[in-house]
Amino acid sequence: MVIENIHISRVSRYLMLSGMGVLLLAGCAGNIEKTKESDITLPVTVMEPVEKDLSEIKKNGVLRMITSYSSGSYFLYRGIQVGFEYELLKKFTKENDLALEVIIPGPNESPYDLLNSGRGDIIAANYTITPERKQVVKFTRPYNIVDQQVVVSDDLGFKPESITDLKDIPISVRRNSSYFVRLQELKEEGFPVEINVIPEDMDTETVLFQVADGTYQATIADDNIYEAASKYMSGLVKGPLIAENDTIAWAIRKNAPDLEHQLNRFLYKHFRFDEDGVPKRSAFLNVLRRKYFESGNQIADYFSPGYQEGQVGTISPYDNMIKEVAMEFDLDWVMLTAIAAQESKFNPSSVSWAGAVGIMQVLPRFSEISSDSLYIPEVNIREGAKILSSHLEHYSYMDSTNQWSFALAAYNVGQGHLADARRLAIDHNKNPNEWKNVAEALLRLMQRKYYQNARYGFARGIETVRYVNEIMNRYNTYQTVLAYNESRQATGAGGVLGFQTLN
């Protein structure tokens, strides 16, 4: 039972409308009216989306994910990129030979504008499908269903059983959240709802913290977010549901049918409704749900205030050590951290199939350091930095972006294969000092007609190109995390970790 005698089921509504949509599409295609900017209350200024579909995204090799920094979507755990949304979309990009770049909107940035301007390609942030949002974006098929849960402070001293029990108790939500939309609907239906509009830069977890400590009396959260948060917060009391079976989906530009089709094919493998409207999930999706929303001990540890205070570094457990080594070799410590994450996930005992060891995956045969010593984090990081520094010096005549791209490629595939690729670029009348040209040549070195004449033979170029892309993307994300962390410390901005949420 939801809100006394009201029962809401948007799953059946989704199934009915999707079927009706197919029948009506042909008749309505020529009568679709453009949405007027004055009709939209969301933070949107870019009304016409850029022309950028899947072919253009594949040409660039990178899918840009717009998301929030939160336990349910995306965050760094000991320097490693994790999160329910991140891992699900990462699987899609891997299957489609794409790198995944994370974009976290700034305090005054609209996710819709980032999407429609082409700075991002998909909003993946536990996004509820609402009529208001459908005015400015296209939604994929759903990949989750959630219930909207009232959550109150233990300070109230009682457990509300229905929405009427919350008369004269303000419910604190953001204006641009799906929760606000639902509360407005209830208010219009005559229920005694008092809405307290709070700043947009406060994520759902932050509001839950402030309900737990008594700052706010009540709020709304998706049930999966509440279940995850309740594992590391005390002082929260579960109230009634105000909406059942809200569909969660990814948002894309309205003019990207090929991307929509490919995403829907992927999501259909992992989540669909049977003829009775019962959701069926893949084993992979069930693992992600258990990891981030059901068991969540690791997640709870990370998001608890005690863990944050005890962190050795903002990004990884080795921040201080990496900073010292980076200073010694005049390197960018954030880039060095991004490389370490890519190479070993900061595991000092890591050994690759090729025999590379330690945090920076140094090959003992190319080092003067003893094999045993390379398992010592500081020694390994210093040796990796030394090798990287020599690669940077080798390409010192290039601009900084190309210099780093070539140095990273050399660190991954070796100078020999990279020299072959540069010669091949010249053969195709391309500038061998531009990374994009050499990246194309590395891919060609996987084909017999090219590698049979190369000095160093076959090179698995796709791995090197992806390696460079992923480190560059991770570097940009780390920079964003650091900037927001500094901003939070300086201004006391909202958000458990200083980030706004999008759901």
Short mmCIF file of C-alpha atoms in Angstrom, two decimals:
data_model
loop_
_atom_site.label_atom_id
_atom_site.label_comp_id
_atom_site.label_asym_id
_atom_site.label_seq_id
_atom_site.Cartn_x
_atom_site.Cartn_y
_atom_site.Cartn_z
CA MET A 1 0.00 0.00 0.00
CA VAL A 2 1.33 3.44 -0.91
CA ILE A 3 0.01 6.65 0.69
CA GLU A 4 -2.98 5.01 2.31
CA ASN A 5 -5.21 3.91 -0.59
CA ILE A 6 -3.18 5.23 -3.54
CA HIS A 7 -1.21 2.71 -5.60
CA ILE A 8 1.26 3.91 -8.21
CA SER A 9 2.74 1.57 -10.81
CA ARG A 10 4.79 3.19 -13.55
CA VAL A 11 6.12 -0.14 -14.88
CA SER A 12 2.79 -1.13 -16.40
CA ARG A 13 2.39 2.43 -17.67
CA TYR A 14 5.82 2.17 -19.33
CA LEU A 15 4.94 -1.13 -20.99
CA MET A 16 1.61 0.19 -22.29
CA LEU A 17 2.99 3.48 -23.56
CA SER A 18 5.96 1.87 -25.27
CA GLY A 19 3.60 -0.37 -27.21
CA MET A 20 1.22 2.47 -28.05
CA GLY A 21 4.18 4.61 -29.11
CA VAL A 22 5.09 2.16 -31.88
CA LEU A 23 1.52 2.27 -33.24
CA LEU A 24 1.24 6.06 -33.08
CA LEU A 25 4.73 6.94 -34.28
CA ALA A 26 3.98 6.90 -37.99
CA GLY A 27 0.85 9.02 -37.63
CA CYS A 28 2.44 11.60 -35.34
CA ALA A 29 5.85 11.96 -36.93
CA GLY A 30 4.92 15.05 -38.90
CA ASN A 31 3.00 16.76 -36.07
CA ILE A 32 5.60 16.91 -33.31
CA GLU A 33 5.85 20.42 -31.93
CA LYS A 34 9.11 21.83 -30.73
CA THR A 35 9.27 22.41 -27.02
CA LYS A 36 9.20 26.07 -26.13
CA GLU A 37 12.00 27.25 -23.89
CA SER A 38 9.47 29.13 -21.76
CA ASP A 39 7.67 25.83 -20.99
CA ILE A 40 10.75 24.24 -19.41
CA THR A 41 11.53 24.78 -15.75
CA LEU A 42 14.72 22.68 -15.73
CA PRO A 43 18.11 24.46 -15.81
CA VAL A 44 18.47 24.38 -19.60
CA THR A 45 19.89 26.98 -21.99
CA VAL A 46 21.01 24.76 -24.89
CA MET A 47 17.74 23.79 -26.57
CA GLU A 48 19.06 22.45 -29.89
CA PRO A 49 21.35 19.41 -29.45
CA VAL A 50 24.50 19.18 -31.56
CA GLU A 51 24.69 16.60 -34.32
CA LYS A 52 26.71 13.87 -32.65
CA ASP A 53 25.58 10.26 -32.91
CA LEU A 54 27.35 6.94 -32.34
CA SER A 55 29.49 7.12 -35.50
CA GLU A 56 31.02 10.42 -34.38
CA ILE A 57 31.57 9.07 -30.86
CA LYS A 58 33.29 5.98 -32.27
CA LYS A 59 35.43 8.16 -34.51
CA ASN A 60 36.72 9.97 -31.42
CA GLY A 61 36.93 6.69 -29.48
CA VAL A 62 35.50 8.14 -26.27
CA LEU A 63 32.02 8.08 -24.71
CA ARG A 64 31.60 10.93 -22.22
CA MET A 65 29.50 10.07 -19.18
CA ILE A 66 27.82 12.91 -17.24
CA THR A 67 27.26 11.77 -13.69
CA SER A 68 27.31 12.71 -10.02
CA TYR A 69 30.03 11.95 -7.50
CA SER A 70 28.14 9.66 -5.13
CA SER A 71 28.12 6.13 -3.80
CA GLY A 72 25.40 5.10 -6.24
CA SER A 73 26.88 6.52 -9.44
CA TYR A 74 30.61 7.18 -9.48
CA PHE A 75 33.43 7.77 -7.01
CA LEU A 76 37.08 7.00 -6.38
CA TYR A 77 37.86 4.13 -4.01
CA ARG A 78 41.56 4.21 -3.11
CA GLY A 79 42.19 5.85 -6.46
CA ILE A 80 40.16 3.36 -8.49
CA GLN A 81 37.11 4.52 -10.43
CA VAL A 82 34.01 2.66 -9.25
CA GLY A 83 30.25 3.06 -8.88
CA PHE A 84 27.11 1.31 -10.08
CA GLU A 85 26.53 3.61 -13.06
CA TYR A 86 30.23 3.70 -13.92
CA GLU A 87 30.67 -0.07 -13.97
CA LEU A 88 27.48 -0.66 -15.97
CA LEU A 89 28.40 1.90 -18.62
CA LYS A 90 32.03 0.73 -18.58
CA LYS A 91 30.82 -2.69 -19.68
CA PHE A 92 28.97 -1.08 -22.60
CA THR A 93 32.02 0.92 -23.71
CA LYS A 94 34.26 -2.14 -23.47
CA GLU A 95 31.90 -4.12 -25.70
CA ASN A 96 31.95 -1.25 -28.22
CA ASP A 97 35.72 -0.58 -28.17
CA LEU A 98 35.30 2.84 -26.57
CA ALA A 99 37.10 4.57 -23.74
CA LEU A 100 34.87 6.00 -20.99
CA GLU A 101 35.41 9.55 -19.78
CA VAL A 102 33.66 10.88 -16.68
CA ILE A 103 32.29 14.43 -16.56
CA ILE A 104 31.06 15.77 -13.23
CA PRO A 105 29.00 18.96 -13.62
CA GLY A 106 30.30 22.02 -11.79
CA PRO A 107 28.17 23.93 -9.26
CA ASN A 108 26.64 26.15 -11.95
CA GLU A 109 26.67 23.66 -14.83
CA SER A 110 23.53 22.00 -16.14
CA PRO A 111 23.83 18.30 -17.09
CA TYR A 112 21.32 18.95 -19.88
CA ASP A 113 23.47 21.71 -21.35
CA LEU A 114 26.58 19.52 -21.11
CA LEU A 115 24.68 16.83 -23.00
CA ASN A 116 23.08 18.94 -25.72
CA SER A 117 26.22 20.99 -26.33
CA GLY A 118 28.17 17.77 -27.00
CA ARG A 119 30.55 18.11 -24.03
CA GLY A 120 29.00 14.90 -22.73
CA ASP A 121 27.16 12.08 -24.49
CA ILE A 122 25.03 10.39 -21.84
CA ILE A 123 23.64 11.27 -18.40
CA ALA A 124 24.06 8.24 -16.16
CA ALA A 125 23.13 9.12 -12.60
CA ASN A 126 20.21 7.05 -11.28
CA TYR A 127 17.98 9.27 -13.43
CA THR A 128 14.22 8.89 -13.04
CA ILE A 129 12.17 9.27 -16.22
CA THR A 130 9.86 12.26 -15.76
CA PRO A 131 7.67 14.14 -18.29
CA GLU A 132 9.59 17.34 -17.54
CA ARG A 133 12.95 15.75 -18.37
CA LYS A 134 11.56 14.13 -21.51
CA GLN A 135 11.03 17.63 -22.89
CA VAL A 136 14.78 18.14 -23.26
CA VAL A 137 16.35 14.65 -23.49
CA LYS A 138 15.67 11.20 -24.87
CA PHE A 139 15.65 8.29 -22.43
CA THR A 140 16.92 4.79 -23.11
CA ARG A 141 14.93 1.77 -22.05
CA PRO A 142 15.03 1.43 -18.24
CA TYR A 143 17.67 -0.57 -16.39
CA ASN A 144 16.27 -0.28 -12.88
CA ILE A 145 13.10 0.46 -10.97
CA VAL A 146 13.02 2.25 -7.62
CA ASP A 147 10.52 3.42 -5.03
CA GLN A 148 10.51 6.95 -3.62
CA GLN A 149 10.90 6.63 0.13
CA VAL A 150 10.07 9.19 2.82
CA VAL A 151 12.90 9.34 5.37
CA VAL A 152 12.56 11.22 8.66
CA SER A 153 14.83 12.10 11.53
CA ASP A 154 14.86 9.91 14.60
CA ASP A 155 14.51 13.16 16.56
CA LEU A 156 10.83 13.25 15.61
CA GLY A 157 10.31 10.27 17.90
CA PHE A 158 7.86 8.36 15.70
CA LYS A 159 7.63 6.33 12.50
CA PRO A 160 5.18 7.87 10.01
CA GLU A 161 2.93 5.30 8.39
CA SER A 162 1.35 7.55 5.76
CA ILE A 163 1.88 10.93 4.16
CA THR A 164 -0.84 12.44 6.35
CA ASP A 165 1.32 11.70 9.41
CA LEU A 166 3.76 14.33 8.06
CA LYS A 167 1.35 17.25 8.29
CA ASP A 168 3.24 20.43 9.31
CA ILE A 169 6.59 18.61 8.93
CA PRO A 170 8.62 20.17 6.07
CA ILE A 171 10.04 17.69 3.57
CA SER A 172 13.39 18.96 2.25
CA VAL A 173 14.15 18.29 -1.43
CA ARG A 174 15.85 19.99 -4.40
CA ARG A 175 13.68 21.80 -6.93
CA ASN A 176 15.18 19.97 -9.90
CA SER A 177 14.79 16.48 -8.43
CA SER A 178 12.17 13.89 -9.30
CA TYR A 179 11.19 13.97 -5.60
CA PHE A 180 9.99 17.57 -5.90
CA VAL A 181 7.85 16.65 -8.90
CA ARG A 182 6.16 13.83 -6.99
CA LEU A 183 5.56 15.95 -3.87
CA GLN A 184 3.97 18.64 -6.05
CA GLU A 185 1.65 16.02 -7.52
CA LEU A 186 0.61 14.91 -4.04
CA LYS A 187 0.05 18.49 -2.98
CA GLU A 188 -2.18 19.11 -5.98
CA GLU A 189 -4.12 15.95 -5.08
CA GLY A 190 -4.95 17.46 -1.69
CA PHE A 191 -2.42 15.75 0.59
CA PRO A 192 -0.99 17.92 3.43
CA VAL A 193 2.53 18.21 1.97
CA GLU A 194 4.87 20.97 3.07
CA ILE A 195 7.90 21.28 0.76
CA ASN A 196 11.17 22.87 1.88
CA VAL A 197 13.23 23.65 -1.22
CA ILE A 198 16.95 23.26 -0.52
CA PRO A 199 20.06 24.21 -2.57
CA GLU A 200 20.72 22.29 -5.78
CA ASP A 201 24.32 21.52 -4.77
CA MET A 202 23.18 19.23 -1.96
CA ASP A 203 23.20 15.59 -3.01
CA THR A 204 20.77 13.01 -1.67
CA GLU A 205 23.36 11.53 0.68
CA THR A 206 24.13 14.95 2.15
CA VAL A 207 20.46 15.57 2.84
CA LEU A 208 20.18 12.16 4.48
CA PHE A 209 23.15 13.05 6.71
CA GLN A 210 21.39 16.27 7.70
CA VAL A 211 18.17 14.42 8.40
CA ALA A 212 20.14 11.95 10.52
CA ASP A 213 21.70 14.74 12.61
CA GLY A 214 18.41 16.63 12.97
CA THR A 215 19.19 19.60 10.70
CA TYR A 216 16.23 18.64 8.51
CA GLN A 217 13.17 16.78 9.72
CA ALA A 218 12.36 14.81 6.59
CA THR A 219 13.37 14.19 2.98
CA ILE A 220 12.77 11.80 0.08
CA ALA A 221 15.27 9.27 -1.29
CA ASP A 222 15.12 6.42 -3.78
CA ASP A 223 14.90 3.22 -1.79
CA ASN A 224 18.22 1.88 -3.15
CA ILE A 225 20.02 5.07 -2.09
CA TYR A 226 18.40 4.90 1.35
CA GLU A 227 19.33 1.24 1.83
CA ALA A 228 22.97 1.94 0.93
CA ALA A 229 23.16 5.08 3.10
CA SER A 230 21.49 3.47 6.12
CA LYS A 231 24.47 1.11 6.42
CA TYR A 232 26.71 3.96 7.50
CA MET A 233 24.26 6.50 8.96
CA SER A 234 22.32 6.30 12.18
CA GLY A 235 19.34 8.42 13.12
CA LEU A 236 17.25 7.71 10.01
CA VAL A 237 13.70 6.36 10.16
CA LYS A 238 12.00 4.87 7.11
CA GLY A 239 8.60 6.39 6.34
CA PRO A 240 5.94 5.58 3.73
CA LEU A 241 6.51 5.20 -0.01
CA ILE A 242 5.19 8.04 -2.14
CA ALA A 243 5.89 6.41 -5.52
CA GLU A 244 6.40 2.83 -6.61
CA ASN A 245 8.32 1.47 -9.55
CA ASP A 246 9.82 4.65 -10.93
CA THR A 247 11.81 3.72 -14.02
CA ILE A 248 15.51 4.62 -14.07
CA ALA A 249 17.23 5.14 -17.41
CA TRP A 250 20.11 6.88 -19.17
CA ALA A 251 19.47 10.22 -20.90
CA ILE A 252 20.90 11.02 -24.34
CA ARG A 253 20.42 13.67 -27.01
CA LYS A 254 17.14 13.49 -28.90
CA ASN A 255 18.90 13.33 -32.26
CA ALA A 256 21.13 10.28 -31.57
CA PRO A 257 19.06 7.29 -32.78
CA ASP A 258 22.05 5.01 -33.41
CA LEU A 259 23.42 5.56 -29.90
CA GLU A 260 19.94 4.97 -28.48
CA HIS A 261 19.59 1.72 -30.44
CA GLN A 262 22.97 0.38 -29.32
CA LEU A 263 22.38 1.32 -25.69
CA ASN A 264 18.93 -0.28 -25.75
CA ARG A 265 20.35 -3.51 -27.20
CA PHE A 266 22.89 -3.57 -24.39
CA LEU A 267 20.37 -2.80 -21.65
CA TYR A 268 17.92 -5.41 -22.94
CA LYS A 269 20.52 -8.09 -22.19
CA HIS A 270 20.67 -6.98 -18.56
CA PHE A 271 17.20 -5.72 -17.65
CA ARG A 272 13.74 -6.26 -19.06
CA PHE A 273 10.16 -6.83 -17.92
CA ASP A 274 8.32 -10.06 -18.56
CA GLU A 275 4.70 -10.13 -19.78
CA ASP A 276 3.50 -9.65 -16.18
CA GLY A 277 5.67 -6.57 -15.65
CA VAL A 278 8.14 -8.41 -13.39
CA PRO A 279 11.73 -7.21 -13.86
CA LYS A 280 14.32 -9.76 -15.01
CA ARG A 281 17.99 -8.93 -14.41
CA SER A 282 21.20 -10.45 -15.72
CA ALA A 283 23.74 -12.03 -13.37
CA PHE A 284 26.08 -9.08 -14.02
CA LEU A 285 23.45 -6.52 -13.03
CA ASN A 286 22.56 -8.49 -9.89
CA VAL A 287 26.24 -8.51 -8.88
CA LEU A 288 26.39 -4.72 -9.27
CA ARG A 289 23.21 -4.27 -7.22
CA ARG A 290 24.56 -6.41 -4.40
CA LYS A 291 27.92 -4.65 -4.52
CA TYR A 292 26.63 -1.09 -4.34
CA PHE A 293 23.16 -1.19 -2.81
CA GLU A 294 22.66 -4.39 -0.86
CA SER A 295 25.87 -5.53 0.84
CA GLY A 296 27.86 -2.33 0.56
CA ASN A 297 30.29 -2.76 3.49
CA GLN A 298 33.18 -1.44 1.41
CA ILE A 299 31.06 1.43 0.17
CA ALA A 300 29.87 2.20 3.68
CA ASP A 301 33.47 2.32 4.91
CA TYR A 302 34.42 4.77 2.18
CA PHE A 303 31.55 7.17 2.72
CA SER A 304 31.71 7.19 6.49
CA PRO A 305 33.25 10.43 7.86
CA GLY A 306 35.82 8.44 9.85
CA TYR A 307 37.21 6.81 6.73
CA GLN A 308 37.48 10.13 4.94
CA GLU A 309 39.47 11.64 7.82
CA GLY A 310 41.79 8.63 7.92
CA GLN A 311 42.61 8.64 4.22
CA VAL A 312 46.32 8.88 3.43
CA GLY A 313 45.54 10.97 0.36
CA THR A 314 42.68 12.59 -1.48
CA ILE A 315 42.95 10.25 -4.47
CA SER A 316 44.91 7.18 -3.41
CA PRO A 317 46.70 5.65 -0.41
CA TYR A 318 50.01 6.71 -2.03
CA ASP A 319 49.34 10.41 -2.69
CA ASN A 320 52.10 11.71 -0.44
CA MET A 321 54.67 9.23 -1.73
CA ILE A 322 53.76 9.95 -5.36
CA LYS A 323 53.97 13.70 -4.76
CA GLU A 324 57.50 13.38 -3.38
CA VAL A 325 58.69 11.24 -6.30
CA ALA A 326 56.96 13.49 -8.84
CA MET A 327 58.68 16.53 -7.39
CA GLU A 328 62.04 14.75 -7.60
CA PHE A 329 61.56 14.09 -11.34
CA ASP A 330 59.63 17.30 -12.09
CA LEU A 331 56.52 15.35 -13.09
CA ASP A 332 52.80 16.02 -12.68
CA TRP A 333 51.89 13.97 -9.61
CA VAL A 334 48.25 13.65 -10.68
CA MET A 335 49.31 12.12 -14.00
CA LEU A 336 51.70 9.78 -12.18
CA THR A 337 48.79 8.73 -9.95
CA ALA A 338 46.57 8.12 -12.98
CA ILE A 339 49.25 5.87 -14.50
CA ALA A 340 49.63 3.90 -11.26
CA ALA A 341 45.87 3.34 -11.13
CA GLN A 342 45.87 2.10 -14.72
CA GLU A 343 48.89 -0.14 -14.26
CA SER A 344 48.15 -1.90 -10.98
CA LYS A 345 45.19 -0.33 -9.18
CA PHE A 346 47.81 0.64 -6.56
CA ASN A 347 48.55 -2.98 -5.73
CA PRO A 348 52.30 -3.22 -4.81
CA SER A 349 52.20 -7.04 -5.20
CA SER A 350 50.76 -6.95 -8.72
CA VAL A 351 52.49 -9.05 -11.40
CA SER A 352 51.40 -8.88 -15.05
CA TRP A 353 51.38 -11.74 -17.57
CA ALA A 354 54.53 -10.20 -19.08
CA GLY A 355 56.34 -10.14 -15.74
CA ALA A 356 55.95 -6.43 -14.94
CA VAL A 357 55.72 -5.90 -11.19
CA GLY A 358 54.56 -3.44 -8.56
CA ILE A 359 52.50 -0.28 -8.53
CA MET A 360 54.01 1.11 -11.75
CA GLN A 361 54.37 -2.33 -13.40
CA VAL A 362 58.11 -2.08 -14.03
CA LEU A 363 59.75 -4.87 -16.06
CA PRO A 364 62.74 -6.15 -14.03
CA ARG A 365 64.82 -6.79 -17.16
CA PHE A 366 64.70 -3.07 -18.00
CA SER A 367 65.64 -1.95 -14.50
CA GLU A 368 68.88 -1.88 -12.56
CA ILE A 369 66.89 -2.41 -9.34
CA SER A 370 66.67 -5.96 -7.99
CA SER A 371 63.40 -7.77 -8.60
CA ASP A 372 62.64 -8.07 -4.87
CA SER A 373 63.16 -4.33 -4.32
CA LEU A 374 60.65 -3.50 -7.07
CA TYR A 375 57.88 -4.73 -4.78
CA ILE A 376 58.63 -1.87 -2.36
CA PRO A 377 56.11 0.88 -3.26
CA GLU A 378 58.48 3.87 -3.04
CA VAL A 379 61.22 2.08 -5.02
CA ASN A 380 58.77 0.97 -7.70
CA ILE A 381 57.15 4.39 -8.05
CA ARG A 382 60.56 6.04 -8.33
CA GLU A 383 61.70 3.56 -10.99
CA GLY A 384 58.49 4.03 -12.97
CA ALA A 385 58.87 7.80 -12.75
CA LYS A 386 62.46 7.52 -13.96
CA ILE A 387 61.40 5.54 -17.05
CA LEU A 388 58.50 7.89 -17.73
CA SER A 389 60.75 10.93 -17.36
CA SER A 390 63.12 9.53 -20.00
CA HIS A 391 60.20 9.06 -22.42
CA LEU A 392 59.05 12.63 -21.83
CA GLU A 393 62.57 13.88 -22.49
CA HIS A 394 62.64 11.91 -25.74
CA TYR A 395 59.55 13.80 -26.97
CA SER A 396 60.39 17.16 -25.37
CA TYR A 397 60.07 19.05 -28.67
CA MET A 398 56.33 18.34 -28.82
CA ASP A 399 53.52 20.31 -27.17
CA SER A 400 52.56 19.04 -23.72
CA THR A 401 49.49 17.04 -24.79
CA ASN A 402 51.30 15.16 -27.56
CA GLN A 403 54.39 14.79 -25.37
CA TRP A 404 52.41 13.04 -22.64
CA SER A 405 50.47 10.90 -25.16
CA PHE A 406 53.67 9.66 -26.79
CA ALA A 407 55.38 9.10 -23.43
CA LEU A 408 52.42 7.06 -22.19
CA ALA A 409 52.33 5.02 -25.39
CA ALA A 410 56.07 4.32 -25.11
CA TYR A 411 55.62 3.29 -21.46
CA ASN A 412 52.95 0.83 -22.57
CA VAL A 413 54.15 -0.58 -25.90
CA GLY A 414 57.82 0.41 -26.05
CA GLN A 415 59.81 2.85 -28.17
CA GLY A 416 60.31 0.32 -30.98
CA HIS A 417 56.64 -0.23 -31.85
CA LEU A 418 56.01 3.49 -31.46
CA ALA A 419 58.81 4.25 -33.95
CA ASP A 420 57.23 1.78 -36.39
CA ALA A 421 53.89 3.56 -36.01
CA ARG A 422 55.46 6.97 -36.63
CA ARG A 423 57.14 5.71 -39.80
CA LEU A 424 53.81 4.26 -40.94
CA ALA A 425 52.12 7.62 -40.31
CA ILE A 426 54.72 9.26 -42.57
CA ASP A 427 54.00 6.64 -45.25
CA HIS A 428 50.37 7.80 -45.15
CA ASN A 429 51.39 11.47 -45.43
CA LYS A 430 50.42 12.17 -41.82
CA ASN A 431 52.32 14.25 -39.26
CA PRO A 432 54.22 11.75 -37.04
CA ASN A 433 54.29 14.28 -34.19
CA GLU A 434 50.49 14.25 -33.79
CA TRP A 435 49.21 11.53 -31.47
CA LYS A 436 45.93 11.02 -33.36
CA ASN A 437 47.90 10.12 -36.51
CA VAL A 438 50.21 7.73 -34.69
CA ALA A 439 47.22 6.18 -32.86
CA GLU A 440 45.71 5.33 -36.26
CA ALA A 441 49.04 3.82 -37.33
CA LEU A 442 49.22 1.69 -34.18
CA LEU A 443 45.85 0.21 -35.07
CA ARG A 444 47.16 -0.57 -38.56
CA LEU A 445 50.09 -2.46 -37.02
CA MET A 446 47.57 -5.13 -36.05
CA GLN A 447 47.08 -5.91 -39.76
CA ARG A 448 49.48 -8.29 -41.53
CA LYS A 449 49.98 -6.09 -44.60
CA TYR A 450 51.43 -3.39 -42.33
CA TYR A 451 53.22 -5.24 -39.53
CA GLN A 452 55.01 -7.69 -41.88
CA ASN A 453 57.19 -4.79 -43.07
CA ALA A 454 57.60 -3.16 -39.65
CA ARG A 455 60.92 -3.49 -37.86
CA TYR A 456 59.36 -4.64 -34.59
CA GLY A 457 56.46 -6.56 -36.18
CA PHE A 458 52.95 -6.99 -34.80
CA ALA A 459 51.74 -4.56 -32.13
CA ARG A 460 48.43 -4.83 -30.31
CA GLY A 461 47.78 -1.17 -31.02
CA ILE A 462 44.21 -1.10 -29.76
CA GLU A 463 45.43 -1.76 -26.21
CA THR A 464 47.96 1.08 -26.37
CA VAL A 465 45.46 3.56 -27.83
CA ARG A 466 42.93 2.63 -25.16
CA TYR A 467 45.66 2.83 -22.49
CA VAL A 468 46.52 6.42 -23.46
CA ASN A 469 42.85 7.46 -23.70
CA GLU A 470 41.93 5.97 -20.33
CA ILE A 471 44.85 7.55 -18.49
CA MET A 472 44.14 10.95 -20.03
CA ASN A 473 40.46 10.63 -19.09
CA ARG A 474 41.31 9.48 -15.56
CA TYR A 475 43.75 12.39 -15.20
CA ASN A 476 40.97 14.86 -16.10
CA THR A 477 38.63 13.22 -13.60
CA TYR A 478 41.24 13.32 -10.84
CA GLN A 479 41.78 17.02 -11.51
CA THR A 480 38.03 17.61 -11.18
CA VAL A 481 37.88 15.68 -7.90
CA LEU A 482 40.81 17.64 -6.49
CA ALA A 483 39.34 20.99 -7.55
CA TYR A 484 36.00 20.19 -5.94
CA ASN A 485 37.65 18.93 -2.80
CA GLU A 486 39.56 22.21 -2.47
CA SER A 487 36.40 24.17 -3.15
CA ARG A 488 34.48 22.22 -0.51
CA GLN A 489 37.17 22.84 2.09
CA ALA A 490 37.32 26.55 1.26
CA THR A 491 33.60 27.28 1.06
CA GLY A 492 31.91 24.48 3.00
CA ALA A 493 29.79 23.68 -0.07
CA GLY A 494 27.02 21.09 0.13
CA GLY A 495 27.54 17.42 -0.58
CA VAL A 496 29.12 14.65 1.46
CA LEU A 497 32.15 14.93 -0.79
CA GLY A 498 31.39 18.36 -2.21
CA PHE A 499 29.46 17.31 -5.31
CA GLN A 500 25.93 17.85 -6.48
CA THR A 501 23.74 14.90 -7.40
CA LEU A 502 21.65 14.63 -10.55
CA ASN A 503 18.86 12.27 -9.58
#
